Coordinates of C-alpha atoms in Angstrom, one line a residue:
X12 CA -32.4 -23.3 28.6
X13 CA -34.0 -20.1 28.1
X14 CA -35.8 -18.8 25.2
X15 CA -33.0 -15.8 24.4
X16 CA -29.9 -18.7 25.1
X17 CA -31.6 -20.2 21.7
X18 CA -32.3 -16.9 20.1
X19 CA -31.0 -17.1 16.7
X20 CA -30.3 -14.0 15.0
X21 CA -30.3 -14.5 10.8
X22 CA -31.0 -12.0 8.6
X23 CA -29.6 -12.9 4.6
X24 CA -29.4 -10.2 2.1
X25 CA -29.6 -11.0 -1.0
X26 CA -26.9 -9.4 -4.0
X27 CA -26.3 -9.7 -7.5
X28 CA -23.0 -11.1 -8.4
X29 CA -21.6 -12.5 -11.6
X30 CA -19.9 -16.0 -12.5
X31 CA -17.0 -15.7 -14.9
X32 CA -18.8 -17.0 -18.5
X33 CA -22.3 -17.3 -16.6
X34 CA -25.4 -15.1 -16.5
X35 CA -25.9 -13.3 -13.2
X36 CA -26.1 -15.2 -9.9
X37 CA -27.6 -14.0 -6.5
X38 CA -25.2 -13.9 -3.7
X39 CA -26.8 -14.2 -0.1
X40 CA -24.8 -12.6 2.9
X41 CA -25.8 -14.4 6.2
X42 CA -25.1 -12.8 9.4
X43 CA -25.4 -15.4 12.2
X44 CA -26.1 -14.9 15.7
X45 CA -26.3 -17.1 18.7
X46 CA -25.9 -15.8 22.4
X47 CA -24.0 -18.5 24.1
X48 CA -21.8 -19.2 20.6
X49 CA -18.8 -17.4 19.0
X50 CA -18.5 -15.9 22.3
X51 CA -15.4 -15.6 24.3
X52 CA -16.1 -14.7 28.0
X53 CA -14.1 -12.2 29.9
X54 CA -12.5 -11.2 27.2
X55 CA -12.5 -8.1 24.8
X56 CA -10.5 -7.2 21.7
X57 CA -8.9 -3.8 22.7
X58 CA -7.6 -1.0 20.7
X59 CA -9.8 -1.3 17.8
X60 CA -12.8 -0.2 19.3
X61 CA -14.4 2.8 16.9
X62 CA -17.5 3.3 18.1
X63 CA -19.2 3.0 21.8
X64 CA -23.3 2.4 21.8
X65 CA -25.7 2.1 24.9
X66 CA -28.3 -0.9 23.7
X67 CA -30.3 -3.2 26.0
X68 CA -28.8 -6.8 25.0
X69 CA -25.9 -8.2 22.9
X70 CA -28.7 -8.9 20.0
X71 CA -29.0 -5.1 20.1
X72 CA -25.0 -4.7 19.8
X73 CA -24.8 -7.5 17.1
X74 CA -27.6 -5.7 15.4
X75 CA -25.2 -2.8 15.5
X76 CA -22.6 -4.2 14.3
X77 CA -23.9 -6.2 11.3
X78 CA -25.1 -2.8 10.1
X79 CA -22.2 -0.6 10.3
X80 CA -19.7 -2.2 7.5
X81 CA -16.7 -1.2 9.8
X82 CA -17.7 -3.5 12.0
X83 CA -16.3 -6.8 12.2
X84 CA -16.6 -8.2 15.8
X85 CA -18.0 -6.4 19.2
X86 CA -17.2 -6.1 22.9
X87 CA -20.5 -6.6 25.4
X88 CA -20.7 -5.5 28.9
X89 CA -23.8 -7.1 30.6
X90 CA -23.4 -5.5 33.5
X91 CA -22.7 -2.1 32.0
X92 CA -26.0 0.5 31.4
X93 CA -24.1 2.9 29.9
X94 CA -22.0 2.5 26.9
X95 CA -22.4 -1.7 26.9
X96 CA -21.6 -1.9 23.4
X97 CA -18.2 -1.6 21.3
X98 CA -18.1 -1.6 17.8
X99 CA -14.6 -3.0 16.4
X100 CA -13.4 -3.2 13.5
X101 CA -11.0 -5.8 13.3
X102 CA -11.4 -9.3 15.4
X103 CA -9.4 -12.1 16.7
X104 CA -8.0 -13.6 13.8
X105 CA -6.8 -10.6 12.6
X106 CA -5.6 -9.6 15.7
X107 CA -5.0 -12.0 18.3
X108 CA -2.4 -10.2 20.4
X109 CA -5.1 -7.4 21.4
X110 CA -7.7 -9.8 23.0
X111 CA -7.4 -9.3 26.6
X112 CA -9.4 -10.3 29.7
X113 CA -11.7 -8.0 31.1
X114 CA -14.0 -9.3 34.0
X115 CA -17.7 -9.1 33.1
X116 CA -16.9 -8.0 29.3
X117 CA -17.8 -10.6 26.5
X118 CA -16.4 -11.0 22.6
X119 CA -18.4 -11.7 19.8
X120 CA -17.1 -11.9 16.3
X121 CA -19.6 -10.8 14.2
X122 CA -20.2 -14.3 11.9
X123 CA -20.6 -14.1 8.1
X124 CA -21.4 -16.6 5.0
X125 CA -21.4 -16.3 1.5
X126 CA -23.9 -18.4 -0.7
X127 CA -24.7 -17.8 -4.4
X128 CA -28.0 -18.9 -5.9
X129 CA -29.4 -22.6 -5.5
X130 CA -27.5 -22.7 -2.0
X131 CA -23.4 -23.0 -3.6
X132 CA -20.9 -22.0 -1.5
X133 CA -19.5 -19.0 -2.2
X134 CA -16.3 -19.3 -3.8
X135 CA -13.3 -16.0 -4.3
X136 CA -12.0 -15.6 -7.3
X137 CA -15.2 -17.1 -9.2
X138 CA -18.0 -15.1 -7.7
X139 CA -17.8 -11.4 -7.5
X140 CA -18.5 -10.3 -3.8
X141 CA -21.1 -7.9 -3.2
X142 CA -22.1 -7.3 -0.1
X143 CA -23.0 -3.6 -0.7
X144 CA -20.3 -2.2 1.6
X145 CA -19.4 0.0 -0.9
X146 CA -22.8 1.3 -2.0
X147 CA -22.3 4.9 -0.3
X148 CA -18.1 4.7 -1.0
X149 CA -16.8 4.7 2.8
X150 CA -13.5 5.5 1.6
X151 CA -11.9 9.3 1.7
X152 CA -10.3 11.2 -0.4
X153 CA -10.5 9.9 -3.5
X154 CA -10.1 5.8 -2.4
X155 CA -11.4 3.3 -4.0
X156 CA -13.3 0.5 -2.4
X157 CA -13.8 -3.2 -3.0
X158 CA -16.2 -5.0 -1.0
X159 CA -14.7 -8.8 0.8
X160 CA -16.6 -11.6 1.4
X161 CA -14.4 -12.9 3.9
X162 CA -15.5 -13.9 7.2
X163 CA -12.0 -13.8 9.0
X164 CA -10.9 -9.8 7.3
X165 CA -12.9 -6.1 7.0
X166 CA -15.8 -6.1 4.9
X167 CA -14.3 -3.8 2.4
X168 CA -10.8 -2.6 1.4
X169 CA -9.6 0.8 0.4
X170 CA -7.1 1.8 -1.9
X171 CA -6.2 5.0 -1.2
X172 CA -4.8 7.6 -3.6
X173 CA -1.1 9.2 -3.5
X174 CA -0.5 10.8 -0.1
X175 CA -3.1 9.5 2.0
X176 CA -3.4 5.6 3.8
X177 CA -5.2 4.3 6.7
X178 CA -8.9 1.9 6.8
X179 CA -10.3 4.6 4.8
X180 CA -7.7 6.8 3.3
X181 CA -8.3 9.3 6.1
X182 CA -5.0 9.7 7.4
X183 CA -2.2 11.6 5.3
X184 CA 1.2 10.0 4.7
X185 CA 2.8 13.3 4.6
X186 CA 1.5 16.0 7.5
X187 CA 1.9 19.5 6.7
X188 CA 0.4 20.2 10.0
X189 CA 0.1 19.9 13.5
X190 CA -4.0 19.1 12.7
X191 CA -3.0 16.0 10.1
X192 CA -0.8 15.0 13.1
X193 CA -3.5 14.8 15.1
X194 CA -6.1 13.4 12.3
X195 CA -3.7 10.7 11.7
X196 CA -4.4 9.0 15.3
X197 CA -1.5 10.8 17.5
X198 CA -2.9 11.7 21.0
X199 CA 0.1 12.9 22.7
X200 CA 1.8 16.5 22.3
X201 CA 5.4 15.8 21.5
X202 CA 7.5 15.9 18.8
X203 CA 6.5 14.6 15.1
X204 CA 7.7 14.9 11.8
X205 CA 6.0 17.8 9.3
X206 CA 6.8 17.3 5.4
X207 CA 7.4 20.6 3.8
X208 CA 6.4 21.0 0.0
X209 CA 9.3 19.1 -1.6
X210 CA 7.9 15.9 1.2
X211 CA 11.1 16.5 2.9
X212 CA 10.3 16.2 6.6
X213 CA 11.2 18.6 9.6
X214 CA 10.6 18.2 13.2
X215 CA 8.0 20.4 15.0
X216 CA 7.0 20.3 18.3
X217 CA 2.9 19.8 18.5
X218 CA 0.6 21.0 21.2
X219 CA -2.7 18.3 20.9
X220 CA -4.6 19.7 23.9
X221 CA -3.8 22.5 25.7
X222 CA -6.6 25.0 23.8
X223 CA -9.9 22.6 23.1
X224 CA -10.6 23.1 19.1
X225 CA -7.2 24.3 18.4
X226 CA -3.8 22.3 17.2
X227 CA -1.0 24.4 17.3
X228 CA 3.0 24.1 16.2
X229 CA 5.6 25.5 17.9
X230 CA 8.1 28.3 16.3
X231 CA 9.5 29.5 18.8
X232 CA 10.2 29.7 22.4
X233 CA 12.7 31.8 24.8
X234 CA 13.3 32.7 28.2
X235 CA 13.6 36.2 29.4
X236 CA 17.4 35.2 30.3
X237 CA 17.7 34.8 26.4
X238 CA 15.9 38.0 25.4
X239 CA 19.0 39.6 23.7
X240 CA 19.4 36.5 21.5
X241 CA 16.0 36.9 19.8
X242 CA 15.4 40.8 20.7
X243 CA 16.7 41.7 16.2
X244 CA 15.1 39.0 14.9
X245 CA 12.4 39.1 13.1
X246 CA 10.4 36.2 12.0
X247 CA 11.5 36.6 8.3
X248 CA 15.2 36.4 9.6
X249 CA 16.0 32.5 9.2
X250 CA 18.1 31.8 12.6
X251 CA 17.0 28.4 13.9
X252 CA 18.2 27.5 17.6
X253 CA 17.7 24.0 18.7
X254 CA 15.0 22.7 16.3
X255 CA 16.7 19.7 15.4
X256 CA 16.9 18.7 19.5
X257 CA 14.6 15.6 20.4
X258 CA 12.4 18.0 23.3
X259 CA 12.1 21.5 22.5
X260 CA 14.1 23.3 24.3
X261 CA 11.7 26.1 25.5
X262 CA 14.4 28.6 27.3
X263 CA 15.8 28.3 23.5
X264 CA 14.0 27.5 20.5
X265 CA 13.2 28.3 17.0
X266 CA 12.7 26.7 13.4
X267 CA 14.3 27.8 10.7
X268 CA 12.6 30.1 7.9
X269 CA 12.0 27.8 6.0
X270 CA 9.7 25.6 8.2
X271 CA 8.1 28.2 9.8
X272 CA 7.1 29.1 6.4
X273 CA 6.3 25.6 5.5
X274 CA 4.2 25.4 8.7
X275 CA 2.2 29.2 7.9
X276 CA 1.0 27.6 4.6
X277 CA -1.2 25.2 6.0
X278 CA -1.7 27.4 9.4
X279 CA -4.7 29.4 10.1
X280 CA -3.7 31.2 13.5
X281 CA -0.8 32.5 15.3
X282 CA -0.9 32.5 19.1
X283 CA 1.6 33.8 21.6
X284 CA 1.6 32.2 25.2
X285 CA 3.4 33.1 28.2
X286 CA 5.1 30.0 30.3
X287 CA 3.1 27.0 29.1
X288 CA 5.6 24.1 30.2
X289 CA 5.4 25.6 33.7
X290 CA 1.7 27.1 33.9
X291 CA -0.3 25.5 31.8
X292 CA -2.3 27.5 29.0
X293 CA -3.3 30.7 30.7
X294 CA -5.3 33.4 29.1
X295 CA -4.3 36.0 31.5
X296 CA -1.1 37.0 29.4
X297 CA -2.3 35.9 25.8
X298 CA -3.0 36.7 22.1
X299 CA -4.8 35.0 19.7
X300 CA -5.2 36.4 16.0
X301 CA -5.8 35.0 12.1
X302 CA -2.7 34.4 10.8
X303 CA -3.2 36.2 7.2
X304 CA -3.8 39.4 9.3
X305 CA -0.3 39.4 10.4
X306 CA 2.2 39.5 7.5
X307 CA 4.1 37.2 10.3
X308 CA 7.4 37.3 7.8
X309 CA 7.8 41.1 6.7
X310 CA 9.5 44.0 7.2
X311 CA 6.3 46.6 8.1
X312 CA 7.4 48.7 11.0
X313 CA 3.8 48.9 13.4
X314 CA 0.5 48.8 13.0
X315 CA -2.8 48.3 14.0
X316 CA -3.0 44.3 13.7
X317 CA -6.5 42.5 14.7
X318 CA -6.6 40.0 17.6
X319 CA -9.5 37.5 18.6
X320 CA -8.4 38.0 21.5
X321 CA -5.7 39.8 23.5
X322 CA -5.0 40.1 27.6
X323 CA -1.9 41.8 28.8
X324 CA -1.8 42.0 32.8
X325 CA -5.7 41.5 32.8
X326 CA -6.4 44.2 30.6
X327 CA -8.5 42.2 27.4
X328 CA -10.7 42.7 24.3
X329 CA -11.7 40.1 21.6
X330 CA -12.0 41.4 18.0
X331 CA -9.8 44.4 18.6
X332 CA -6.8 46.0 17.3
X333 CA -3.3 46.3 19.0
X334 CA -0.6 48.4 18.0
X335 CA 1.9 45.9 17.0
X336 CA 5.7 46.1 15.7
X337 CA 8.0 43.5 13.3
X338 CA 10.4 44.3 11.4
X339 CA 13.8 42.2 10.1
X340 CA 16.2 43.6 12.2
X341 CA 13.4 43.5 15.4
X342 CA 11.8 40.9 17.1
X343 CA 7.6 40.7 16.9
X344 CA 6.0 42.3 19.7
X345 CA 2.5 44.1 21.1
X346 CA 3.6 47.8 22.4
X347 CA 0.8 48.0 24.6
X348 CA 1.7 51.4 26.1
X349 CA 1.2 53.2 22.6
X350 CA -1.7 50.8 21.5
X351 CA -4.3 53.4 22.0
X352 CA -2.4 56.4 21.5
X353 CA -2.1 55.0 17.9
X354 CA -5.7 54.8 17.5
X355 CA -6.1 51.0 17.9
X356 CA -8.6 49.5 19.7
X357 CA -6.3 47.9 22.7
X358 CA -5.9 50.4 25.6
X359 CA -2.9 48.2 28.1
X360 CA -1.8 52.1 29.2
X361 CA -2.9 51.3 33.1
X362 CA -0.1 50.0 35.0
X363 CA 2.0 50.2 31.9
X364 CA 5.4 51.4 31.4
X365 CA 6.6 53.2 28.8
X366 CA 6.8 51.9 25.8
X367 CA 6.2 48.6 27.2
X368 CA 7.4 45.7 25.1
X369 CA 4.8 42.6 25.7
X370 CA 5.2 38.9 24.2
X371 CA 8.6 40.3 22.1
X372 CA 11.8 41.9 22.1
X373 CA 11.6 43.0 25.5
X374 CA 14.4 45.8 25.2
X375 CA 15.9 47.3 28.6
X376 CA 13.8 49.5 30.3
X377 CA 11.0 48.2 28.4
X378 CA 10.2 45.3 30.6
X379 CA 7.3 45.1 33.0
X380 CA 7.6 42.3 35.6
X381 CA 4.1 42.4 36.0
X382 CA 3.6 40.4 32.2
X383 CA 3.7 36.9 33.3
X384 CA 5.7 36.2 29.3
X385 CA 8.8 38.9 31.5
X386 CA 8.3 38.1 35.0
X387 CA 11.5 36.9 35.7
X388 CA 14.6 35.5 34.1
X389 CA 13.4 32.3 34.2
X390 CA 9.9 33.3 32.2
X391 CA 9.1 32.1 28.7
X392 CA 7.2 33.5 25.8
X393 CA 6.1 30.9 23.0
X394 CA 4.9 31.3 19.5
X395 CA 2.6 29.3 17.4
X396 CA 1.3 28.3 14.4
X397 CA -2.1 26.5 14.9
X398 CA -5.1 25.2 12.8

């Protein structure tokens, strides 16, 4: 047998501990490692996996694993240069449903022992473990953790404080945005449920990936075909349409005040898109801007309003100003006509038409076919919320 099938692998770290009515013990931690044992080939655990490493040989990836308190067992790829070596944190007999065969990958649970001083066995409930898992506090937001000397569970627990849960308290149990959504594992845009200030919970339609650093809500979508529905209302009008539908119904669609105002509390941008179920996010036909800038619920008539960025029919400019209208009895929208004529920074006036109503209320004779949001009948215009 070779030299590395006998490589042995056992590093012991010694910690204080204390024995109920005894003076203070030391409490050894041995991680044990032997290539060709507590190995199970062809298989790996899958969906725990939390971090992915590049390393040079499974004492490498054990290595990894023993020092990373997360880590309780480890998927190794032989063959693999790239990437070889998967972190999990969980194993088989915590979950033996998600071991699966995988030709050429090998499982490893990362082995552990508990001694106290003189060589005694380690024994819960008498010894206090310490295995200095909690040294540096992995747990978030406020949780509180408590190190395990278990060789079949995590190395450490985390009891988490009122609103949050998860391994380390870093998902919420109450999303008040698209963005906790998202930080609380989902990887699909779809529906999910938001929880407004009372924890009630609403349903909001979440877009997870169409705009790379951004996580946006929807509040409302409509098609052309429906202008005259939406054309009077403002955002501070509460008219919902739809909202409690399982899909969102994007020829028809709005929350109600009160969750759109839910939703702006813990939003940092609006954005306004033209036919995303159909197109795909396009920035030809698209406004970006902070949210706070917008007064998105008031009665203000037009102004000058600052976009990161705005593009009507091609025409763009990030950091500008366009003129802008919202009031309650009218529908938000960019007049990009009169944007320069009323000293803002956007000029749309080439191939516009007058008093051109883009990404809102869309009155007759105010329509330009050649805005992708009022193409045609069938076009959309959405409007989000986003973090």
């Amino acid at each position: 047998m070779s030299v590395l099938r006998h490589l042995h692998a056992m590093l012991l770290v010694s910690q204080l501990t204390h024995i109920k009515g005894a003076q203070p013990t030391i409490n050894c931690q041995n991680f044990k490692f032997v290539i060709d044992e507590d190995v199970v080939y062809n298989h790996i655990l899958e969906g725990h996996v939390f971090q992915r490493l590049t390393v040079h040989s499974a004492t490498q990836c054990h290595m990894k694993c023993k020092d990373d308190c997360l880590c309780v067992s480890m998927n190794y790829f032989p063959l693999s240069k790239e990437n070889n070596c998967e972190l999990n944190n969980a194993n088989k007999d915590m979950e033996p449903a998600a071991m699966k065969w995988s030709q050429g990958g090998n499982y490893y649970d990362l082995v552990r022992s508990y001694t106290v001083k003189g060589g005694g066995s380690y024994i819960p409930g008498i010894h206090r473990c310490v295995n200095r898992c909690c040294s540096q506090n992995p747990c978030l937001n406020g949780g509180v953790c408590q190190e395990i000397c278990d060789n079949h569970s995590p190395r450490f627990n985390c009891t988490c404080s009122y609103k949050y849960t998860g391994k380390r308290c870093g998902q919420t149990t109450h999303p008040r945005n698209c963005k906790d959504i998202a930080n609380n594992g989902a990887s699909q845009s779809g529906k999910y449920d938001i929880f407004d200030s009372a924890d009630k919970p609403f349903s909001v339609y979440c877009d997870l990936h169409s705009e790379s650093g951004f996580v946006w809500a929807l509040i409302q979508s409509f098609s052309i075909a429906n202008k005259a529905t939406y054309k009077d209302k403002g955002f501070g009008t509460d008219f919902p349409v739809n909202d409690n539908n399982n899909e969102p119904d994007w020829n028809s669609y709005r929350l109600s005040l009160s969750h759109m105002q839910s939703l702006s509390n813990h939003s940092t941008y609006l954005r306004v898109t033209c036919n995303l179920p159909a197109d795909g996010l396009q920035y030809t036909d698209y406004a970006r801007a902070v949210l706070a800038g917008h007064d998105i619920f008031g009665d203000w008539g037009g102004d000058c309003k600052l976009f990161e960025y705005i593009n009507i029919r091609g025409i763009n400019c990030s950091d500008c100003t366009a003129y802008t209208r919202m009031d309650l009895n009218g529908a938000w929208f960019v007049n990009s006509f009169k944007s320069k004529e009323n000293e803002c920074d956007f000029d749309g006036s080439l191939g516009a038409i007058d008093n051109e109503n883009n990404f809102g209320r869309y009155r007759s004779g105010a329509i330009n076919t050649n805005h992708r949001c009022s193409s045609s009948d069938p076009s959309t215009t959405q409007y989000w919320f986003g973090v």
